Amino acid sequence: MPPPRRKKSGSRDPPFDLKTLQVYEAVCTTGSMTEAARRFRMTQPAVSHTIGLLERNLGVTLVDRRMRPLGVTPAGAALRRRAERILEEAFQTIPAVLKSARTKLPHVRVGLVHSVAASLGPTLAKVLSEAAAHTTMLADLTAGLSEALLRRQIDIVVSADDRQDVDGIERHAILVEPFILAVPRGREAAAQSGLATLARDLPFLRYSSRSQTGLMVERHIRRLGLDVPRYMEFDLSSALLAAVGDGHGWALTTPLCLHEAHVAHHRVVPMPLSAPGLTRRLTLLAHRGEVGDLPRALAERARRTVEAKLLPEIRSLIPWLGKAIEIDPRTP
């Protein structure tokens, strides 16, 4: 394919703006103009036009449209590297300027995974009130939070997926917690006999496959070779553990999920999960530098809250847990 003809102009204006670079970077990341359009709420033809205009203005072919997923040419790869640096610098400009002026950030959007929304939300709100003039706090499943972060519809998330596959993200580890068994009171003997016996004795209640926790549990069950037919699935720990308490079955959950569910503790018995165990990591994520030092401050406050408030409450619910929850572990 011959390179696009460069648009002639006597102007010294740059051949692109920041939005064009954002769209181009999204096409490179996703390998799809349709997916890039979805991220920016544009139409696919509009994205295609944006990329075509960028190519004409630069006088080079950037995207190899013959490949699926879409590939980039050597010129396209060079632009992508520079675009990432330009966008990172642009997004860091506002917090840097406001910090110099000792001014609050205008609006910060924070998303928390459901299992810590009620317990960490209020204490993080105190930090946010000092740093931002306007704060929005949302609770969602990890998948929804990750997608919103990548689309820049949210600035900071605390979730169960540290998105090591995405560049330009700063990560602040908060904790690692083990998975545990949750069984109806009176069915402890079956659980002590092993998961295979428990699975024959009671139905297995699942977190839905929409949730990161549900995906982790499903992989663990398959790894153990357990035959557990699908019966009931839940997005939220409160509904899942209420069903356990009502005797509908047993589940794999975590101490934080049990704490957040506020289920009547005389109805649900938490028990250790036999080896091989399973753990869940909670991490605070943000686009690097875009909200200044706020992610670090929020992560520090979250860790202090977990250690000073949540761990004593969780240990009162699960006395045998000991030091199984690790605060501020190293991110792999």
mmCIF file of C-alpha atoms in Angstrom:
data_model
loop_
_atom_site.group_PDB
_atom_site.id
_atom_site.type_symbol
_atom_site.label_atom_id
_atom_site.label_comp_id
_atom_site.label_asym_id
_atom_site.label_seq_id
_atom_site.Cartn_x
_atom_site.Cartn_y
_atom_site.Cartn_z
ATOM 1 C CA MET A 1 0.000 0.000 0.000
ATOM 2 C CA PRO A 2 1.545 3.360 -0.990
ATOM 3 C CA PRO A 3 2.006 5.805 1.893
ATOM 4 C CA PRO A 4 -0.660 8.477 2.266
ATOM 5 C CA ARG A 5 0.201 11.811 0.707
ATOM 6 C CA ARG A 6 1.079 14.374 3.316
ATOM 7 C CA LYS A 7 -1.346 17.240 3.516
ATOM 8 C CA LYS A 8 0.354 20.429 2.349
ATOM 9 C CA SER A 9 -0.008 23.417 4.589
ATOM 10 C CA GLY A 10 1.901 26.537 5.383
ATOM 11 C CA SER A 11 0.792 26.277 9.009
ATOM 12 C CA ARG A 12 3.171 25.251 11.777
ATOM 13 C CA ASP A 13 0.345 23.587 13.701
ATOM 14 C CA PRO A 14 1.090 19.994 14.805
ATOM 15 C CA PRO A 15 -0.446 17.243 12.647
ATOM 16 C CA PHE A 16 -2.475 15.823 15.539
ATOM 17 C CA ASP A 17 -4.087 16.682 18.860
ATOM 18 C CA LEU A 18 -4.168 14.730 22.121
ATOM 19 C CA LYS A 19 -7.536 13.127 21.395
ATOM 20 C CA THR A 20 -6.199 11.805 18.085
ATOM 21 C CA LEU A 21 -3.215 10.299 19.911
ATOM 22 C CA GLN A 22 -5.561 8.716 22.463
ATOM 23 C CA VAL A 23 -7.609 7.116 19.701
ATOM 24 C CA TYR A 24 -4.472 5.938 17.901
ATOM 25 C CA GLU A 25 -3.016 4.451 21.099
ATOM 26 C CA ALA A 26 -6.300 2.619 21.745
ATOM 27 C CA VAL A 27 -6.242 1.136 18.222
ATOM 28 C CA CYS A 28 -2.672 -0.053 18.821
ATOM 29 C CA THR A 29 -3.544 -1.529 22.221
ATOM 30 C CA THR A 30 -6.720 -3.327 21.169
ATOM 31 C CA GLY A 31 -5.793 -4.177 17.588
ATOM 32 C CA SER A 32 -9.318 -3.173 16.612
ATOM 33 C CA MET A 33 -10.939 0.037 15.441
ATOM 34 C CA THR A 34 -14.281 -1.280 16.662
ATOM 35 C CA GLU A 35 -12.952 -1.829 20.192
ATOM 36 C CA ALA A 36 -11.231 1.566 20.176
ATOM 37 C CA ALA A 37 -14.541 3.133 19.125
ATOM 38 C CA ARG A 38 -16.291 1.413 22.038
ATOM 39 C CA ARG A 39 -13.750 2.797 24.500
ATOM 40 C CA PHE A 40 -14.302 6.374 23.344
ATOM 41 C CA ARG A 41 -18.015 6.080 22.564
ATOM 42 C CA MET A 42 -17.332 6.820 18.911
ATOM 43 C CA THR A 43 -18.460 5.021 15.780
ATOM 44 C CA GLN A 44 -16.083 2.676 13.994
ATOM 45 C CA PRO A 45 -16.116 4.881 10.849
ATOM 46 C CA ALA A 46 -15.194 7.894 13.001
ATOM 47 C CA VAL A 47 -12.177 6.051 14.400
ATOM 48 C CA SER A 48 -11.180 4.903 10.915
ATOM 49 C CA HIS A 49 -11.452 8.500 9.677
ATOM 50 C CA THR A 50 -9.321 9.749 12.595
ATOM 51 C CA ILE A 51 -6.557 7.247 11.848
ATOM 52 C CA GLY A 52 -6.733 7.941 8.116
ATOM 53 C CA LEU A 53 -6.473 11.693 8.678
ATOM 54 C CA LEU A 54 -3.515 11.170 11.018
ATOM 55 C CA GLU A 55 -1.766 9.106 8.344
ATOM 56 C CA ARG A 56 -2.419 11.755 5.695
ATOM 57 C CA ASN A 57 -1.143 14.549 7.916
ATOM 58 C CA LEU A 58 2.051 12.624 8.684
ATOM 59 C CA GLY A 59 2.482 11.266 5.176
ATOM 60 C CA VAL A 60 3.088 7.674 6.352
ATOM 61 C CA THR A 61 1.104 4.471 6.810
ATOM 62 C CA LEU A 62 0.715 3.733 10.533
ATOM 63 C CA VAL A 63 -1.682 0.774 10.659
ATOM 64 C CA ASP A 64 -1.456 -2.487 8.712
ATOM 65 C CA ARG A 65 -5.115 -3.064 7.915
ATOM 66 C CA ARG A 66 -4.421 -6.458 6.320
ATOM 67 C CA MET A 67 -3.606 -8.013 9.696
ATOM 68 C CA ARG A 68 -6.139 -9.330 12.220
ATOM 69 C CA PRO A 69 -5.866 -8.071 14.850
ATOM 70 C CA LEU A 70 -4.630 -4.842 13.301
ATOM 71 C CA GLY A 71 -0.871 -4.401 13.327
ATOM 72 C CA VAL A 72 1.344 -1.331 13.177
ATOM 73 C CA THR A 73 4.043 -0.474 10.680
ATOM 74 C CA PRO A 74 7.558 0.525 11.833
ATOM 75 C CA ALA A 75 6.451 4.153 11.551
ATOM 76 C CA GLY A 76 3.326 3.315 13.531
ATOM 77 C CA ALA A 77 5.377 1.660 16.281
ATOM 78 C CA ALA A 78 7.594 4.742 16.534
ATOM 79 C CA LEU A 79 4.549 7.007 16.827
ATOM 80 C CA ARG A 80 2.993 4.748 19.444
ATOM 81 C CA ARG A 81 6.072 4.964 21.676
ATOM 82 C CA ARG A 82 6.087 8.745 21.431
ATOM 83 C CA ALA A 83 2.309 8.972 21.818
ATOM 84 C CA GLU A 84 2.457 7.044 25.097
ATOM 85 C CA ARG A 85 5.057 9.477 26.455
ATOM 86 C CA ILE A 86 3.156 12.537 25.226
ATOM 87 C CA LEU A 87 -0.132 11.342 26.734
ATOM 88 C CA GLU A 88 1.492 10.410 30.034
ATOM 89 C CA GLU A 89 3.078 13.857 30.269
ATOM 90 C CA ALA A 90 -0.202 15.547 29.333
ATOM 91 C CA PHE A 91 -2.214 13.718 31.973
ATOM 92 C CA GLN A 92 0.422 14.495 34.613
ATOM 93 C CA THR A 93 0.315 18.214 33.851
ATOM 94 C CA ILE A 94 -2.877 19.053 35.760
ATOM 95 C CA PRO A 95 -1.873 17.496 39.119
ATOM 96 C CA ALA A 96 1.626 18.990 38.788
ATOM 97 C CA VAL A 97 0.245 22.490 38.170
ATOM 98 C CA LEU A 98 -2.334 22.188 40.951
ATOM 99 C CA LYS A 99 0.278 20.880 43.371
ATOM 100 C CA SER A 100 2.494 23.880 42.608
ATOM 101 C CA ALA A 101 -0.465 26.164 43.267
ATOM 102 C CA ARG A 102 -1.465 24.128 46.358
ATOM 103 C CA THR A 103 -4.887 23.695 44.804
ATOM 104 C CA LYS A 104 -7.172 20.679 45.098
ATOM 105 C CA LEU A 105 -7.770 18.386 42.160
ATOM 106 C CA PRO A 106 -11.084 19.381 40.540
ATOM 107 C CA HIS A 107 -12.693 15.917 40.405
ATOM 108 C CA VAL A 108 -11.427 12.457 41.397
ATOM 109 C CA ARG A 109 -13.358 9.276 40.653
ATOM 110 C CA VAL A 110 -12.604 6.215 42.781
ATOM 111 C CA GLY A 111 -13.915 2.688 42.339
ATOM 112 C CA LEU A 112 -13.836 -0.023 44.997
ATOM 113 C CA VAL A 113 -14.465 -3.712 44.628
ATOM 114 C CA HIS A 114 -17.650 -4.659 46.518
ATOM 115 C CA SER A 115 -15.850 -6.631 49.240
ATOM 116 C CA VAL A 116 -14.144 -3.503 50.635
ATOM 117 C CA ALA A 117 -16.536 -0.732 49.588
ATOM 118 C CA ALA A 118 -18.249 -0.318 52.958
ATOM 119 C CA SER A 119 -15.168 -0.958 55.103
ATOM 120 C CA LEU A 120 -12.636 1.186 53.223
ATOM 121 C CA GLY A 121 -14.920 3.739 51.569
ATOM 122 C CA PRO A 122 -15.426 6.063 54.568
ATOM 123 C CA THR A 123 -11.752 6.218 55.555
ATOM 124 C CA LEU A 124 -10.620 6.827 51.974
ATOM 125 C CA ALA A 125 -13.237 9.565 51.668
ATOM 126 C CA LYS A 126 -11.382 11.522 54.370
ATOM 127 C CA VAL A 127 -8.183 11.497 52.311
ATOM 128 C CA LEU A 128 -10.099 12.406 49.166
ATOM 129 C CA SER A 129 -11.844 15.350 50.828
ATOM 130 C CA GLU A 130 -8.444 16.930 51.484
ATOM 131 C CA ALA A 131 -7.146 16.304 47.955
ATOM 132 C CA ALA A 132 -10.135 16.905 45.675
ATOM 133 C CA ALA A 133 -12.869 19.510 45.379
ATOM 134 C CA HIS A 134 -15.308 16.899 44.068
ATOM 135 C CA THR A 135 -15.170 13.141 44.663
ATOM 136 C CA THR A 136 -17.187 10.311 43.149
ATOM 137 C CA MET A 137 -16.961 6.874 44.786
ATOM 138 C CA LEU A 138 -18.346 3.787 43.065
ATOM 139 C CA ALA A 139 -18.576 0.082 43.897
ATOM 140 C CA ASP A 140 -18.448 -2.596 41.224
ATOM 141 C CA LEU A 141 -17.020 -5.957 40.256
ATOM 142 C CA THR A 142 -13.328 -6.059 39.360
ATOM 143 C CA ALA A 143 -14.005 -6.441 35.622
ATOM 144 C CA GLY A 144 -16.155 -3.311 35.538
ATOM 145 C CA LEU A 145 -13.587 -1.328 37.505
ATOM 146 C CA SER A 146 -10.729 -2.409 35.228
ATOM 147 C CA GLU A 147 -12.667 -1.478 32.109
ATOM 148 C CA ALA A 148 -13.607 1.924 33.541
ATOM 149 C CA LEU A 149 -9.976 2.595 34.472
ATOM 150 C CA LEU A 150 -8.722 1.709 30.995
ATOM 151 C CA ARG A 151 -11.382 3.962 29.441
ATOM 152 C CA ARG A 152 -10.387 6.719 31.872
ATOM 153 C CA GLN A 153 -13.948 6.848 33.159
ATOM 154 C CA ILE A 154 -12.480 6.396 36.629
ATOM 155 C CA ASP A 155 -9.162 7.564 38.088
ATOM 156 C CA ILE A 156 -8.323 5.119 40.887
ATOM 157 C CA VAL A 157 -9.530 1.603 41.640
ATOM 158 C CA VAL A 158 -9.056 -0.953 44.390
ATOM 159 C CA SER A 159 -9.603 -4.359 42.847
ATOM 160 C CA ALA A 160 -8.635 -8.031 42.789
ATOM 161 C CA ASP A 161 -6.777 -7.756 39.461
ATOM 162 C CA ASP A 162 -3.493 -5.841 39.326
ATOM 163 C CA ARG A 163 -3.577 -5.657 35.494
ATOM 164 C CA GLN A 164 0.076 -6.500 34.971
ATOM 165 C CA ASP A 165 -0.785 -6.732 31.266
ATOM 166 C CA VAL A 166 -1.307 -2.955 30.994
ATOM 167 C CA ASP A 167 1.524 -0.423 30.728
ATOM 168 C CA GLY A 168 1.437 3.017 32.330
ATOM 169 C CA ILE A 169 -0.341 1.836 35.498
ATOM 170 C CA GLU A 170 0.990 2.450 38.997
ATOM 171 C CA ARG A 171 0.204 -0.338 41.434
ATOM 172 C CA HIS A 172 0.096 -0.171 45.228
ATOM 173 C CA ALA A 173 -0.313 -3.512 46.983
ATOM 174 C CA ILE A 174 -2.750 -3.477 49.895
ATOM 175 C CA LEU A 175 -3.135 -7.068 51.082
ATOM 176 C CA VAL A 176 -3.216 -10.750 50.244
ATOM 177 C CA GLU A 177 -5.888 -12.906 51.876
ATOM 178 C CA PRO A 178 -6.557 -16.658 51.759
ATOM 179 C CA PHE A 179 -9.729 -18.250 50.504
ATOM 180 C CA ILE A 180 -11.715 -20.127 53.138
ATOM 181 C CA LEU A 181 -14.650 -22.513 53.255
ATOM 182 C CA ALA A 182 -18.092 -21.240 54.220
ATOM 183 C CA VAL A 183 -20.504 -23.991 55.289
ATOM 184 C CA PRO A 184 -23.940 -23.975 56.948
ATOM 185 C CA ARG A 185 -23.784 -24.535 60.671
ATOM 186 C CA GLY A 186 -24.200 -28.207 61.419
ATOM 187 C CA ARG A 187 -22.363 -29.372 58.278
ATOM 188 C CA GLU A 188 -18.838 -28.967 59.614
ATOM 189 C CA ALA A 189 -18.190 -32.726 59.719
ATOM 190 C CA ALA A 190 -18.614 -33.076 55.962
ATOM 191 C CA ALA A 191 -16.217 -30.184 55.395
ATOM 192 C CA GLN A 192 -13.623 -31.755 57.662
ATOM 193 C CA SER A 193 -13.753 -34.908 55.540
ATOM 194 C CA GLY A 194 -12.524 -32.978 52.492
ATOM 195 C CA LEU A 195 -13.948 -31.020 49.575
ATOM 196 C CA ALA A 196 -14.855 -34.147 47.599
ATOM 197 C CA THR A 197 -17.040 -35.380 50.470
ATOM 198 C CA LEU A 198 -18.528 -31.925 50.978
ATOM 199 C CA ALA A 199 -19.316 -31.648 47.253
ATOM 200 C CA ARG A 200 -21.190 -34.972 47.378
ATOM 201 C CA ASP A 201 -23.053 -33.946 50.516
ATOM 202 C CA LEU A 202 -24.081 -30.369 49.629
ATOM 203 C CA PRO A 203 -24.460 -28.251 46.475
ATOM 204 C CA PHE A 204 -21.624 -25.859 45.662
ATOM 205 C CA LEU A 205 -22.641 -22.179 45.544
ATOM 206 C CA ARG A 206 -20.593 -20.070 43.145
ATOM 207 C CA TYR A 207 -19.567 -16.493 42.667
ATOM 208 C CA SER A 208 -20.633 -15.583 39.142
ATOM 209 C CA SER A 209 -18.150 -15.801 36.291
ATOM 210 C CA ARG A 210 -18.545 -12.017 35.867
ATOM 211 C CA SER A 211 -16.455 -11.570 39.002
ATOM 212 C CA GLN A 212 -12.688 -11.986 39.357
ATOM 213 C CA THR A 213 -13.279 -13.980 42.545
ATOM 214 C CA GLY A 214 -15.626 -16.299 40.678
ATOM 215 C CA LEU A 215 -13.035 -16.904 37.953
ATOM 216 C CA MET A 216 -10.356 -17.670 40.542
ATOM 217 C CA VAL A 217 -12.610 -20.121 42.381
ATOM 218 C CA GLU A 218 -13.618 -21.837 39.147
ATOM 219 C CA ARG A 219 -9.982 -22.375 38.147
ATOM 220 C CA HIS A 220 -9.227 -23.783 41.602
ATOM 221 C CA ILE A 221 -12.157 -26.200 41.478
ATOM 222 C CA ARG A 222 -11.040 -27.446 38.052
ATOM 223 C CA ARG A 223 -7.457 -27.798 39.264
ATOM 224 C CA LEU A 224 -8.676 -30.020 42.095
ATOM 225 C CA GLY A 225 -10.680 -32.138 39.649
ATOM 226 C CA LEU A 226 -13.919 -31.700 41.597
ATOM 227 C CA ASP A 227 -17.230 -32.500 39.926
ATOM 228 C CA VAL A 228 -19.513 -29.712 41.152
ATOM 229 C CA PRO A 229 -22.596 -29.096 38.975
ATOM 230 C CA ARG A 230 -23.783 -25.533 38.539
ATOM 231 C CA TYR A 231 -26.584 -24.728 40.946
ATOM 232 C CA MET A 232 -26.618 -21.123 42.190
ATOM 233 C CA GLU A 233 -24.350 -18.201 41.228
ATOM 234 C CA PHE A 234 -24.105 -14.769 42.829
ATOM 235 C CA ASP A 235 -22.333 -11.497 42.084
ATOM 236 C CA LEU A 236 -22.294 -10.316 45.691
ATOM 237 C CA SER A 237 -20.900 -11.966 48.807
ATOM 238 C CA SER A 238 -23.907 -10.866 50.857
ATOM 239 C CA ALA A 239 -26.288 -12.909 48.688
ATOM 240 C CA LEU A 240 -23.918 -15.869 48.379
ATOM 241 C CA LEU A 241 -23.285 -16.164 52.103
ATOM 242 C CA ALA A 242 -26.940 -15.614 52.973
ATOM 243 C CA ALA A 243 -27.705 -18.634 50.782
ATOM 244 C CA VAL A 244 -25.035 -20.609 52.639
ATOM 245 C CA GLY A 245 -26.594 -19.551 55.927
ATOM 246 C CA ASP A 246 -29.994 -20.734 54.702
ATOM 247 C CA GLY A 247 -28.527 -24.184 54.079
ATOM 248 C CA HIS A 248 -28.594 -24.106 50.270
ATOM 249 C CA GLY A 249 -24.965 -25.214 49.988
ATOM 250 C CA TRP A 250 -21.335 -24.378 50.677
ATOM 251 C CA ALA A 251 -18.959 -21.874 49.092
ATOM 252 C CA LEU A 252 -15.386 -20.702 48.777
ATOM 253 C CA THR A 253 -15.002 -17.097 49.893
ATOM 254 C CA THR A 254 -12.473 -14.856 51.631
ATOM 255 C CA PRO A 255 -12.294 -13.310 55.106
ATOM 256 C CA LEU A 256 -12.940 -9.807 53.731
ATOM 257 C CA CYS A 257 -15.937 -11.039 51.757
ATOM 258 C CA LEU A 258 -17.340 -12.708 54.883
ATOM 259 C CA HIS A 259 -16.755 -9.542 56.905
ATOM 260 C CA GLU A 260 -18.424 -7.342 54.279
ATOM 261 C CA ALA A 261 -21.448 -9.638 53.906
ATOM 262 C CA HIS A 262 -22.678 -9.056 57.495
ATOM 263 C CA VAL A 263 -24.352 -12.460 57.431
ATOM 264 C CA ALA A 264 -25.584 -13.822 60.766
ATOM 265 C CA HIS A 265 -22.461 -15.562 62.017
ATOM 266 C CA HIS A 266 -24.324 -18.266 63.900
ATOM 267 C CA ARG A 267 -25.609 -19.526 60.527
ATOM 268 C CA VAL A 268 -22.329 -19.682 58.572
ATOM 269 C CA VAL A 269 -19.186 -21.454 59.770
ATOM 270 C CA PRO A 270 -15.852 -20.306 58.276
ATOM 271 C CA MET A 271 -13.338 -23.149 57.985
ATOM 272 C CA PRO A 272 -9.774 -23.448 56.620
ATOM 273 C CA LEU A 273 -9.338 -24.475 52.995
ATOM 274 C CA SER A 274 -7.100 -27.523 52.806
ATOM 275 C CA ALA A 275 -3.970 -27.521 50.641
ATOM 276 C CA PRO A 276 -3.428 -26.548 47.943
ATOM 277 C CA GLY A 277 -4.758 -23.207 49.079
ATOM 278 C CA LEU A 278 -5.860 -20.183 47.103
ATOM 279 C CA THR A 279 -5.233 -16.489 47.748
ATOM 280 C CA ARG A 280 -6.622 -13.195 46.520
ATOM 281 C CA ARG A 281 -4.602 -10.001 46.157
ATOM 282 C CA LEU A 282 -6.110 -6.518 46.501
ATOM 283 C CA THR A 283 -4.257 -3.716 44.731
ATOM 284 C CA LEU A 284 -4.844 -0.006 44.229
ATOM 285 C CA LEU A 285 -4.380 1.031 40.586
ATOM 286 C CA ALA A 286 -4.186 4.381 38.812
ATOM 287 C CA HIS A 287 -2.759 5.767 35.585
ATOM 288 C CA ARG A 288 0.782 6.724 36.507
ATOM 289 C CA GLY A 289 1.113 10.332 37.642
ATOM 290 C CA GLU A 290 -2.340 11.489 36.566
ATOM 291 C CA VAL A 291 -3.590 12.297 40.073
ATOM 292 C CA GLY A 292 -0.267 13.138 41.679
ATOM 293 C CA ASP A 293 0.595 11.437 44.972
ATOM 294 C CA LEU A 294 -3.027 10.621 45.769
ATOM 295 C CA PRO A 295 -2.830 6.870 44.905
ATOM 296 C CA ARG A 296 0.095 6.383 47.289
ATOM 297 C CA ALA A 297 -1.707 8.287 50.067
ATOM 298 C CA LEU A 298 -4.910 6.289 49.579
ATOM 299 C CA ALA A 299 -3.040 2.976 49.595
ATOM 300 C CA GLU A 300 -1.257 3.909 52.822
ATOM 301 C CA ARG A 301 -4.563 4.846 54.461
ATOM 302 C CA ALA A 302 -6.172 1.613 53.228
ATOM 303 C CA ARG A 303 -3.364 -0.510 54.694
ATOM 304 C CA ARG A 304 -3.547 1.298 58.036
ATOM 305 C CA THR A 305 -7.320 0.827 58.160
ATOM 306 C CA VAL A 306 -7.070 -2.873 57.371
ATOM 307 C CA GLU A 307 -4.420 -3.400 60.038
ATOM 308 C CA ALA A 308 -5.961 -1.262 62.789
ATOM 309 C CA LYS A 309 -9.682 -1.879 62.247
ATOM 310 C CA LEU A 310 -10.539 -4.696 59.857
ATOM 311 C CA LEU A 311 -8.072 -7.345 60.991
ATOM 312 C CA PRO A 312 -9.225 -7.283 64.650
ATOM 313 C CA GLU A 313 -12.853 -7.530 63.516
ATOM 314 C CA ILE A 314 -12.082 -10.371 61.094
ATOM 315 C CA ARG A 315 -10.078 -12.289 63.708
ATOM 316 C CA SER A 316 -13.015 -12.070 66.082
ATOM 317 C CA LEU A 317 -15.130 -13.768 63.387
ATOM 318 C CA ILE A 318 -12.426 -16.272 62.411
ATOM 319 C CA PRO A 319 -10.203 -16.871 65.470
ATOM 320 C CA TRP A 320 -8.115 -19.562 63.756
ATOM 321 C CA LEU A 321 -7.104 -17.217 60.919
ATOM 322 C CA GLY A 322 -4.036 -15.888 62.740
ATOM 323 C CA LYS A 323 -1.707 -13.906 60.478
ATOM 324 C CA ALA A 324 -2.939 -15.425 57.228
ATOM 325 C CA ILE A 325 -3.858 -11.977 55.857
ATOM 326 C CA GLU A 326 -0.680 -10.178 54.750
ATOM 327 C CA ILE A 327 -0.618 -6.387 54.757
ATOM 328 C CA ASP A 328 1.426 -4.557 52.101
ATOM 329 C CA PRO A 329 2.903 -7.644 50.424
ATOM 330 C CA ARG A 330 5.281 -7.185 47.540
ATOM 331 C CA THR A 331 3.571 -6.964 44.169
ATOM 332 C CA PRO A 332 4.918 -9.718 41.895
#
